[in-house]
Coordinates of C-alpha atoms in Angstrom, one line a residue:
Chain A
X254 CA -28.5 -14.5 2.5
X255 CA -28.7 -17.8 0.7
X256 CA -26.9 -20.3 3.6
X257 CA -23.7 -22.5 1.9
X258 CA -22.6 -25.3 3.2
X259 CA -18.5 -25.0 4.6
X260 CA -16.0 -26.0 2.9
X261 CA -12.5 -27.7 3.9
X262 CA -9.8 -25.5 3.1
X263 CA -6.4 -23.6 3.4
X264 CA -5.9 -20.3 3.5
X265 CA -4.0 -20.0 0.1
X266 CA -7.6 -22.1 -1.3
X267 CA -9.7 -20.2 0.4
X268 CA -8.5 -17.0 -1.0
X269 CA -8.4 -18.4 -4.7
X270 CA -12.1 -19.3 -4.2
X271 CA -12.6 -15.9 -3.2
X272 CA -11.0 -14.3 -5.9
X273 CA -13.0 -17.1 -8.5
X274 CA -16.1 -15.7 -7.1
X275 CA -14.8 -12.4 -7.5
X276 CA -14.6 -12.3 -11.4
X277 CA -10.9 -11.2 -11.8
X278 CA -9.9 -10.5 -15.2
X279 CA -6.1 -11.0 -15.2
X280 CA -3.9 -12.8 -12.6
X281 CA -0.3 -12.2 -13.1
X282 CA 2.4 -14.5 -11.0
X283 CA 5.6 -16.0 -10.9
X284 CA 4.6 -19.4 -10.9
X285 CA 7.5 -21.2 -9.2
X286 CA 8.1 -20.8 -5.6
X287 CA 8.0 -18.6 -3.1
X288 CA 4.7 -18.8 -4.9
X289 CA 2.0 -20.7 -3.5
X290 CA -0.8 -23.4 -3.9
X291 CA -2.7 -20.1 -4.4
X292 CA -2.0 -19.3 -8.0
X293 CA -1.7 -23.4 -9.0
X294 CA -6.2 -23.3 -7.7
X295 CA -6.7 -20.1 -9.6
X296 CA -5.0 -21.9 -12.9
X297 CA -7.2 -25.1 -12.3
X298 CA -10.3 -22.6 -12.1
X299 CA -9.4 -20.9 -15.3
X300 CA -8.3 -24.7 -17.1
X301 CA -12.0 -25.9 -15.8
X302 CA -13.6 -22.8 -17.2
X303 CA -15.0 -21.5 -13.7
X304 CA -12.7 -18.7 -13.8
X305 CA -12.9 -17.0 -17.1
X306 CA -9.2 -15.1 -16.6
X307 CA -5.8 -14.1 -18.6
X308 CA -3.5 -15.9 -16.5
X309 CA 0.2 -14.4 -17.4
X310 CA 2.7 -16.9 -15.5
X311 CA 5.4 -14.3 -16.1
X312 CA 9.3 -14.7 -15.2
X313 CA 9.7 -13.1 -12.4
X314 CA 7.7 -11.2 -8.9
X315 CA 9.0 -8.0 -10.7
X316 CA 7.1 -8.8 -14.0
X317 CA 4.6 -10.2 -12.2
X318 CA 3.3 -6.7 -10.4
X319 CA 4.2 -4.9 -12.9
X320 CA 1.6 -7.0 -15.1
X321 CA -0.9 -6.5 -12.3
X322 CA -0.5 -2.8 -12.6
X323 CA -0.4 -2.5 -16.5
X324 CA -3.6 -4.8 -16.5
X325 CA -5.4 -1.9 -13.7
X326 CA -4.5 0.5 -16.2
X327 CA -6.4 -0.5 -18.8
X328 CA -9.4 -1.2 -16.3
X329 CA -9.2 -5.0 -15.7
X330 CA -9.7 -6.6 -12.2
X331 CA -6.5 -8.0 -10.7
X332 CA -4.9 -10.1 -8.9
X333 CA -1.3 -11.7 -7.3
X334 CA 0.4 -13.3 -4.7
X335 CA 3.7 -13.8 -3.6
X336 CA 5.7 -14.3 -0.8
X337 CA 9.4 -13.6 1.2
X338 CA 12.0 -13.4 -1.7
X339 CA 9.5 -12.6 -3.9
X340 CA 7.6 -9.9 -2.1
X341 CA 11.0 -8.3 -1.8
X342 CA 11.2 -8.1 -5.8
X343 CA 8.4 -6.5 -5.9
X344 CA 9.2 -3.9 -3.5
X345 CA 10.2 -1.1 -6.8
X346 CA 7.0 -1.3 -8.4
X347 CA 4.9 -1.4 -5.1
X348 CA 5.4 2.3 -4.6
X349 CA 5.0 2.9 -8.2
X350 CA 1.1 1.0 -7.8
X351 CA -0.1 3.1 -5.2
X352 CA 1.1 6.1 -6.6
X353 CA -0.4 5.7 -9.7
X354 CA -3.6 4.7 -7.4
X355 CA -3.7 1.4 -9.1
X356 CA -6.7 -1.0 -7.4
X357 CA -4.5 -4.0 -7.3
X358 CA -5.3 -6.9 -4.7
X359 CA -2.5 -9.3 -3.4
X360 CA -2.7 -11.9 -1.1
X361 CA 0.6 -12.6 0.7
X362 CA 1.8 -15.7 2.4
X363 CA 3.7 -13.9 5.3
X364 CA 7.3 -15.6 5.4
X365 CA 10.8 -15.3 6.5
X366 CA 13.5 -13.9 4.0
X367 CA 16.7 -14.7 3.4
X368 CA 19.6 -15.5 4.4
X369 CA 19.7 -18.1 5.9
X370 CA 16.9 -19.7 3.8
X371 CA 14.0 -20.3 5.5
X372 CA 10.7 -21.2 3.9
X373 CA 8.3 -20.6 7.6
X374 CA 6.4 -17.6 8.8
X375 CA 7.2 -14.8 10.5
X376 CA 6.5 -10.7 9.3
X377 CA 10.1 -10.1 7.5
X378 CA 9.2 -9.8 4.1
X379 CA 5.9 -7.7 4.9
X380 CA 7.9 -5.2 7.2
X381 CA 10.1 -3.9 3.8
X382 CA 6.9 -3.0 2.6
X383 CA 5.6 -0.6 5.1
X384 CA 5.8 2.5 3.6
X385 CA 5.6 1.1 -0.1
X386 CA 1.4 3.0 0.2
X387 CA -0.4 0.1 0.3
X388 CA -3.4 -0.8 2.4
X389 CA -2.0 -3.7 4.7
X390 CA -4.7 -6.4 6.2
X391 CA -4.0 -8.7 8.5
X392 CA -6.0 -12.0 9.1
X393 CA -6.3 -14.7 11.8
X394 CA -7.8 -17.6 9.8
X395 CA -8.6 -18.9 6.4
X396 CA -12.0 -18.0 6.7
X397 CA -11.0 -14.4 7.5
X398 CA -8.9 -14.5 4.5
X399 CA -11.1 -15.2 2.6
X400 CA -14.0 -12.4 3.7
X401 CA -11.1 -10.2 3.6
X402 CA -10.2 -10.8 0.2
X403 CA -14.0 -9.7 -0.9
X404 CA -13.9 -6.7 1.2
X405 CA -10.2 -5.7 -0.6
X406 CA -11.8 -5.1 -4.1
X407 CA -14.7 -3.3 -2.4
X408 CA -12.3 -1.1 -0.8
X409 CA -9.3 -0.9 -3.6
X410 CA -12.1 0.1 -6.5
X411 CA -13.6 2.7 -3.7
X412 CA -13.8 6.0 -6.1
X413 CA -12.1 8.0 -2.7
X414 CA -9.5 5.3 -1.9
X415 CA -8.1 3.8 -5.4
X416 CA -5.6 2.1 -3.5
X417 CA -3.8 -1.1 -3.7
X418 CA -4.5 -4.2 -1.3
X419 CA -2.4 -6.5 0.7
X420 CA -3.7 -9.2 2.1
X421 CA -1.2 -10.8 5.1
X422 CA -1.9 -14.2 6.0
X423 CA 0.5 -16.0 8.0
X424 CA 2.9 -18.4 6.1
X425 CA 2.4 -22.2 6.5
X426 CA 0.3 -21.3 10.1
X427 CA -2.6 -19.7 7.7
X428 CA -1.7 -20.5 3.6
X429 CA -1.2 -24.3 4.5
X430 CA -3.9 -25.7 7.0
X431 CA -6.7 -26.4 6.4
X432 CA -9.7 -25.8 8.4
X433 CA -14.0 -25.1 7.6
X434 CA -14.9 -22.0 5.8
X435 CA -18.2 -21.0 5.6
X436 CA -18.4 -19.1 2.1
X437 CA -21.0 -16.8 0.7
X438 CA -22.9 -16.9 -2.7
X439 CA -21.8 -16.0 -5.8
X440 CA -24.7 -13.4 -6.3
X441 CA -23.8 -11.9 -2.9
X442 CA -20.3 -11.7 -3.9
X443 CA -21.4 -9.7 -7.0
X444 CA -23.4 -7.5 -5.1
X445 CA -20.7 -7.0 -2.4
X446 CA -18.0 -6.2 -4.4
X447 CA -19.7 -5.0 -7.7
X448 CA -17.2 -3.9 -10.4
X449 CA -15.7 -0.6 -9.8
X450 CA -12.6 -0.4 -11.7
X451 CA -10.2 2.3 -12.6
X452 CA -10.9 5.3 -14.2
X453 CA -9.6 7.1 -16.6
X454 CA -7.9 4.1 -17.9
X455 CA -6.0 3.5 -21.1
X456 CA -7.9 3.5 -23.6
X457 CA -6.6 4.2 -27.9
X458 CA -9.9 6.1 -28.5
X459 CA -8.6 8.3 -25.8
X460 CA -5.1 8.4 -25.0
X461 CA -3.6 9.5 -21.9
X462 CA -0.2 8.8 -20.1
X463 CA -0.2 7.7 -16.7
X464 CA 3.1 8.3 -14.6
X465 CA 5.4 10.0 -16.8
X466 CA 8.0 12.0 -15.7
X467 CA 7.6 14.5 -12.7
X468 CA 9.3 17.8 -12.2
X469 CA 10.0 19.4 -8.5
X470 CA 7.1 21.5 -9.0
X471 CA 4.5 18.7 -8.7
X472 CA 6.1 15.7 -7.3
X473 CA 5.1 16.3 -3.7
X474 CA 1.7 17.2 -4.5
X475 CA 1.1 14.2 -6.2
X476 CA 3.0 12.2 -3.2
X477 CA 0.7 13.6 -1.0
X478 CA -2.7 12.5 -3.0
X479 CA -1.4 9.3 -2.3
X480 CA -0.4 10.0 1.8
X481 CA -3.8 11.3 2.3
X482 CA -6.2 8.8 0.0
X483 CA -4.2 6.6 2.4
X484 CA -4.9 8.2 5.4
X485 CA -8.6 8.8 4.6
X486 CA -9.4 5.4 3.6
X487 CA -9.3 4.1 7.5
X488 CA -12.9 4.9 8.0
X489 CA -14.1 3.1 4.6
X490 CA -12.3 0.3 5.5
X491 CA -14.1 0.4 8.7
X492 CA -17.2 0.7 7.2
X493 CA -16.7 -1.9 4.6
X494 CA -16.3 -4.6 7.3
X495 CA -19.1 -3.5 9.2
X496 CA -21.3 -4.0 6.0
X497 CA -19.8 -7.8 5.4
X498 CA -21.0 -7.9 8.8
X499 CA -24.5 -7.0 8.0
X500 CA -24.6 -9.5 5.2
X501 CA -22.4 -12.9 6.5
X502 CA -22.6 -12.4 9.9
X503 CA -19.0 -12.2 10.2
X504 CA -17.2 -8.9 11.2
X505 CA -13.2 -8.4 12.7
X506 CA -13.1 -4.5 13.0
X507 CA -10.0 -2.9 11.9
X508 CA -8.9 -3.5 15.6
X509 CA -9.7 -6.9 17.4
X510 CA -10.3 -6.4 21.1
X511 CA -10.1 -9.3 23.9
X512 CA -10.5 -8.3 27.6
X513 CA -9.3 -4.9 27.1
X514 CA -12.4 -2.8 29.6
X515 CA -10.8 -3.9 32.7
X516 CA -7.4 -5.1 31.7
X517 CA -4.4 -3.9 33.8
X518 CA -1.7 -5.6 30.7
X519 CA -2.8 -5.8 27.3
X520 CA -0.7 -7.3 24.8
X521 CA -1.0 -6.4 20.9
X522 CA -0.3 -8.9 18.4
X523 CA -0.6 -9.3 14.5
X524 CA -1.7 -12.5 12.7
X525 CA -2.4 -15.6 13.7
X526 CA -0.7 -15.6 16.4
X527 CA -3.7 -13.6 18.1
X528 CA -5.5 -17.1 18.3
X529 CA -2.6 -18.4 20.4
X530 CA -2.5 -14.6 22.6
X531 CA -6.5 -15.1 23.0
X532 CA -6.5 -18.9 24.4
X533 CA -3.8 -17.6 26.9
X534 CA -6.1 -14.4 27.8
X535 CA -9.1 -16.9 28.8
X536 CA -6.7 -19.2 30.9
X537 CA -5.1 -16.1 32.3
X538 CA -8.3 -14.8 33.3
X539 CA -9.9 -18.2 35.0
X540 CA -7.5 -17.7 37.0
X541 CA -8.3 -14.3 38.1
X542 CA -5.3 -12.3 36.2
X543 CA -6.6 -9.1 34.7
X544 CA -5.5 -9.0 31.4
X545 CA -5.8 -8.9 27.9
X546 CA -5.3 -8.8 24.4
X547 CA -6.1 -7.1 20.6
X548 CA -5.3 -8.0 17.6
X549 CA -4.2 -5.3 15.1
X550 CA -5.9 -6.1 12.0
X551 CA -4.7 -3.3 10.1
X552 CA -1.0 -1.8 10.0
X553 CA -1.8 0.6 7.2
X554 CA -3.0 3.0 8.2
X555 CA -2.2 2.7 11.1
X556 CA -5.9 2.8 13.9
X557 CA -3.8 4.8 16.1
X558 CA -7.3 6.7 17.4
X559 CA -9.1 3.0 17.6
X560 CA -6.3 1.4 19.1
X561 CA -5.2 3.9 21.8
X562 CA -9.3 3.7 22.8
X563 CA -8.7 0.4 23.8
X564 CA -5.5 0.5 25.5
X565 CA -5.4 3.7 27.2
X566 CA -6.0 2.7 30.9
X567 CA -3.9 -0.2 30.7
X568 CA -0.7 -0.4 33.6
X569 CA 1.3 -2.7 31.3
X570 CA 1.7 -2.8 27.3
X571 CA 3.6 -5.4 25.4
X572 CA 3.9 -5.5 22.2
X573 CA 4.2 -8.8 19.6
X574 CA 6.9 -8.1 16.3
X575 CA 7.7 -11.1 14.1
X576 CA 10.7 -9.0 12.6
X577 CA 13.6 -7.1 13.2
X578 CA 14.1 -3.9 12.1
X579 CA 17.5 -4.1 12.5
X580 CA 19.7 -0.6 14.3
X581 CA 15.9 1.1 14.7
X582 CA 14.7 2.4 18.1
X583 CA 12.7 -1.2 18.7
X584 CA 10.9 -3.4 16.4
X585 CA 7.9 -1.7 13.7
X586 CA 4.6 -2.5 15.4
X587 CA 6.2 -1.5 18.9
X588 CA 7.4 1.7 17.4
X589 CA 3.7 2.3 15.6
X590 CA 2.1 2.2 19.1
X591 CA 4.3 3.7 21.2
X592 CA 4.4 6.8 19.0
X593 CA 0.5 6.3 19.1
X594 CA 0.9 6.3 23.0
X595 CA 3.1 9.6 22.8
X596 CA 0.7 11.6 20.8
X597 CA -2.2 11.0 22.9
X598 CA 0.2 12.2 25.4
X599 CA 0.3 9.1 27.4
X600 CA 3.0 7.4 29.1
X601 CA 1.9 3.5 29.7
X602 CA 5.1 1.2 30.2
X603 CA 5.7 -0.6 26.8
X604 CA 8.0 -3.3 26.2
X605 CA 9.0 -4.7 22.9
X606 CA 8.6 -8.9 22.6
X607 CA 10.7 -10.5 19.3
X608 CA 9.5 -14.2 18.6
X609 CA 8.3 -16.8 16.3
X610 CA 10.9 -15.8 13.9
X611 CA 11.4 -17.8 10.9
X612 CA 8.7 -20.6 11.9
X613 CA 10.2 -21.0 15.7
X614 CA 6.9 -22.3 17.6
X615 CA 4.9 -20.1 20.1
X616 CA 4.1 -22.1 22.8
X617 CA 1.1 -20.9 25.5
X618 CA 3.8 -21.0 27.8
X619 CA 5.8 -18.1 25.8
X620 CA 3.0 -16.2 25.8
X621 CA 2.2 -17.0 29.7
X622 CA 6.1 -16.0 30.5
X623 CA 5.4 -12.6 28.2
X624 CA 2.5 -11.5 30.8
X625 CA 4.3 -12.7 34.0
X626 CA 7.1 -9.9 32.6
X627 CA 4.9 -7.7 32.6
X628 CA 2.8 -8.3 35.6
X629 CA 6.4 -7.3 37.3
X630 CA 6.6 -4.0 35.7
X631 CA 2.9 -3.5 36.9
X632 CA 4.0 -4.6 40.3
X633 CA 7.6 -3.1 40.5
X634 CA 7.3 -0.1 38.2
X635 CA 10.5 -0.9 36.5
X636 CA 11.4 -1.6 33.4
X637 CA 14.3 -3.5 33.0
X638 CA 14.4 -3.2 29.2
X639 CA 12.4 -2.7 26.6
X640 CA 13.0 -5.6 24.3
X641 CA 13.4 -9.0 24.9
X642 CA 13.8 -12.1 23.0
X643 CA 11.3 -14.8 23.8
X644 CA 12.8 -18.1 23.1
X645 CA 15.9 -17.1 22.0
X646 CA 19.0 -19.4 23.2
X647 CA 21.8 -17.7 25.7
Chain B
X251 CA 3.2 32.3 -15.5
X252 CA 0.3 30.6 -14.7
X253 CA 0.2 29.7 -10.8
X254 CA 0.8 25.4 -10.3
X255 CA -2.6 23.4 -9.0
X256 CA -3.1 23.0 -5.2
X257 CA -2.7 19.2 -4.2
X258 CA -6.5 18.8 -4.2
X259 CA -7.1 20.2 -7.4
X260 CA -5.0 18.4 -9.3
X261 CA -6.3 14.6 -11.0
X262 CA -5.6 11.7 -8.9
X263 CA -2.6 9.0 -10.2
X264 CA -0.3 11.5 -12.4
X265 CA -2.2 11.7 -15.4
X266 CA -1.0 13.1 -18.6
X267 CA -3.6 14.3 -21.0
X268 CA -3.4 15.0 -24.7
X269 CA -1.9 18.4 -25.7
X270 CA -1.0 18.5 -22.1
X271 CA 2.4 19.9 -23.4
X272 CA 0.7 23.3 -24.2
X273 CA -1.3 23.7 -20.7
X274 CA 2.5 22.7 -18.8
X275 CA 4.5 26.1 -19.0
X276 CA 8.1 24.7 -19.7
X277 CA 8.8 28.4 -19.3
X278 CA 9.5 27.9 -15.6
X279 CA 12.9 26.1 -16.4
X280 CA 14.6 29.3 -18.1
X281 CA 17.7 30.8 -16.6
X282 CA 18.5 33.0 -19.0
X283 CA 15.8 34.3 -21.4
X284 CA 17.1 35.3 -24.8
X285 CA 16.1 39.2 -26.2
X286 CA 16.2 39.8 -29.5
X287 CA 17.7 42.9 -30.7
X288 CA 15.0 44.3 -33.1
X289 CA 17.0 47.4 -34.4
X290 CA 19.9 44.6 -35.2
X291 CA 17.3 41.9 -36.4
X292 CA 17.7 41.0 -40.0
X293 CA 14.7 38.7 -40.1
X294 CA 16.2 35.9 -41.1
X295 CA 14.5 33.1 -39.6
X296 CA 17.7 31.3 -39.0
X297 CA 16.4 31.4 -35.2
X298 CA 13.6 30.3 -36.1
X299 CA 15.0 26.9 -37.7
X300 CA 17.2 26.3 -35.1
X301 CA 15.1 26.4 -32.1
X302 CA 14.3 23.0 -30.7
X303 CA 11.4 24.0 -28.9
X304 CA 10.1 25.3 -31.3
X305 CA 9.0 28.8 -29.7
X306 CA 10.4 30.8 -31.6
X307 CA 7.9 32.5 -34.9
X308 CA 7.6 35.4 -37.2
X309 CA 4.7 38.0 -36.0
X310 CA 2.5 37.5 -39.1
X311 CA 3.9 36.9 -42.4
X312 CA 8.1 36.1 -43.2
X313 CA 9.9 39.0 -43.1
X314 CA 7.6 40.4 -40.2
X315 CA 9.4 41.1 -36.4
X316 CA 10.6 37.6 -34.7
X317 CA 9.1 36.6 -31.7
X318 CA 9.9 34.4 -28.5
X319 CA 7.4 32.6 -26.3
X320 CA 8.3 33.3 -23.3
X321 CA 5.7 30.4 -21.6
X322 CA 7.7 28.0 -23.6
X323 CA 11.3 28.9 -24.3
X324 CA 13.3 27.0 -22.0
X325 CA 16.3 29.4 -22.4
X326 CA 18.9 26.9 -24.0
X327 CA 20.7 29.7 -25.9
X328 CA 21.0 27.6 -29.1
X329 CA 18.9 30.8 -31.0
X330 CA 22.1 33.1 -29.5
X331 CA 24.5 30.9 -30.7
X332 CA 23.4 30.6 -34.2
X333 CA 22.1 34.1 -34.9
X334 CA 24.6 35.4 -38.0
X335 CA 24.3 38.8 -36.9
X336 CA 24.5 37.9 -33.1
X337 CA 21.5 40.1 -32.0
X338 CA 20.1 37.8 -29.5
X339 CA 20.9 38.6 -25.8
X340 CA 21.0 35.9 -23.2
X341 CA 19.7 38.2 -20.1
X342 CA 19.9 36.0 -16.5
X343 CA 15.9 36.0 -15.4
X344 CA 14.6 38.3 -12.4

């Protein structure tokens, strides 16, 4: 591997390099905010002639994925970002992209939605999109964005997944600092990710028609190609990052591990808030205090089977969401592992922590309390409720 | 009728091919399936002109017995309703 000197960047720049180096044929976005800095670098590439693209600034999210998906169709390399509002315009056509088994790529800048208007991070606009059948990433740092990005069109234009790609970095916290990221060659790129695209595709020498209308008697088959090509893509995505390993020296695993062996309380998070979990793991544990941490890098599918490997002789489990979902049992990643927990037929005390909504700051000391809730529960055996509000006035 | 694809042995992404329209039964949507009256049949071809499908065809040359295809005849009844000599049957399907 030809060694590359770092470069200063944010997440949102990091990922438009990515997606320079990966060749993309059409980018489709709504070019006005929520958008972000990402889509303004991958115009500049394609004004400079480094990125030979069709950039479509189109008038809305909704156009804009739609575009995306027309583009796949026709067997172009795509991509598109968005964010909050946005995302949640997009949420009609998301369902109709993975359905249709389109190998779209998206990067998202995780953020609050409305009302009341907030432009900082948290997970509410990516929750909504849970069950759209999209492969969900989540990253820690730009640099992890950006490796992630590479591995998405490897794993989207997979002939057994054909499956479209979100890419979660956290809003602001990820898409707007900047930090060093180490990235590869061009020629490796190429080689990583060769082209792959979809197939049959729209062609006038050959014409087909791709989604049309659906009686009873095949709509749930066709539902479930989609279910399982989800499902069964776990291990490729496993594999894929593996392989990235192999080549940049950098791998993250599909689950992200800290302490866990010997760990009496673990406590899962998402994002990049990991970083802040981790730092208070290795204090915690100077100190003596047997716990620890992982870092779910993929939501869907869901690594129940990687993740329960981890956790399973824990005393103590808490669990990190950055959104509500509001009049449900608890909050979505609590409820992913604790239904994990159940069907491996194990009963580890689980308690549901809400913070950092909507940009609120998470402190070491948050994260400190979090354990010290749970070290009682270890100690004491009781839970006193399952969901608490870190940081939350009154 | 033909029996409908397993999940697995169908193509991936809902793909519709050309002629696709002739492998796809439409047959299945029939509630009532129309029987023509031979003895009663003056062979027309009014029928014929009016069926929307169109399924409906003359056995080998005009004037020859009238047909229906059953895998396509969705059973709207319009061939009933026109007939002049009112020899078509709507029959609720087994």
């Amino acid at each position: 591997m030809q060694i590359i000197e770092p470069l200063t960047l944010s997440g949102n720049l990091a990922i438009a390099y990515a997606v320079k180096q990966l060749d993309v044929d059409v980018v489709a976005a709504y070019p006005i905010t929520p958008q972000t800095t990402m889509v303004e670098k991958i115009s500049e590439y394609i004004s400079k002639g480094e990125l030979k693209a069709n950039l479509l600034l189109v008038e809305s999210e909704h156009s804009a994925i739609s575009a995306c998906l027309s583009a796949a169709a026709s067997g172009a390399r795509v991509f598109t970002s968005s964010s909050s509002q946005g995302l949640l315009l997009m949420h009609e056509i998301l369902f109709i992209t993975s359905a249709l088994r389109f190998p779209v790529v998206m990067a998202i800048a995780n953020r609050a939605v409305s009302a009341p208007i907030n432009i900082w991070n948290d997970h509410g606009d990516i929750m909504p999109q849970r069950d759209t059948g999209w492969i969900q990433l989540f990253v820690e740092s730009a640099q992890e964005a950006y490796d992630k990005v590479i591995q998405a069109y490897r794993i989207a234009e997979d002939d057994k997944v054909r499956l479209p790609i979100m890419i979660n970095i956290d809003g602001i916290v990820l898409s707007h600092t900047y930090e060093p990221v180490y990235p590869i060659s061009d020629s490796d790129v190429a080689s990583f990710s060769p082209w792959n695209l979809y197939s049959p595709r729209l062609d006038p020498d050959n014409p087909i028609t791709i989604g049309a209308f659906c009686y009873p008697d095949y709509y749930f088959e066709t539902r479930y190609q989609s279910l399982k090509a989800l499902n069964d893509s776990l291990p490729i995505i496993s594999n894929v990052d593996k392989e990235f390993g192999e080549l940049s020296g950098r791998s993250y695993g599909i689950v992200s591990p800290f302490k866990c062996d010997d760990a009496d309380i673990i406590l899962i998070s998402m994002g990049s808030i990991s970083m802040t979990v981790r730092a208070a793991v290795k204090k915690l544990r100077e100190k003596g205090e047997k716990v620890g941490m992982l870092s779910l890098k993929l939501f869907r599918p869901f690594p129940s089977k990687e993740l329960i490997r981890y956790i399973k002789n824990a005393k103590a489990i808490g669990i990190i969401d950055r959104a509500f979902s509001p009049g449900a049992v608890a909050g979505p990643v609590f409820t992913e592992v604790t239904s994990a927990l159940y069907l491996s037929k194990m009963d580890i005390p689980s308690v549901d922590f809400f913070l950092g909504l909507g940009g609120r700051d998470v402190k070491m000391e948050d994260i400190k309390d979090i354990f010290n809730i749970l070290k009682r529960i270890v100690k004491t055996g009781l839970i006193e409720r399952h969901s608490y509000y870190i940081g939350l006035r009154g | 009728m033909k029996k409908l694809p397993k999940w697995n042995e169908m193509e991936e992404g809902f793909i519709t091919r050309i002629l696709s329209e002739s492998i796809n039964k439409t047959g299945t949507w029939r509630t009532f399936k129309p029987i023509i009256d031979q003895s009663r049949c003056t062979k027309c071809g009014w029928c014929i002109v009016y069926c929307p499908e169109p399924c409906i065809y003359y056995e080998s040359k005009k004037d020859s017995k009238i047909l229906i295809d059953y895998d396509f005849c969705k059973g709207c009844g319009i061939c009933a309703e026109e007939c002049p000599v009112k020899c078509i049957n709507m029959v609720l399907e087994e």
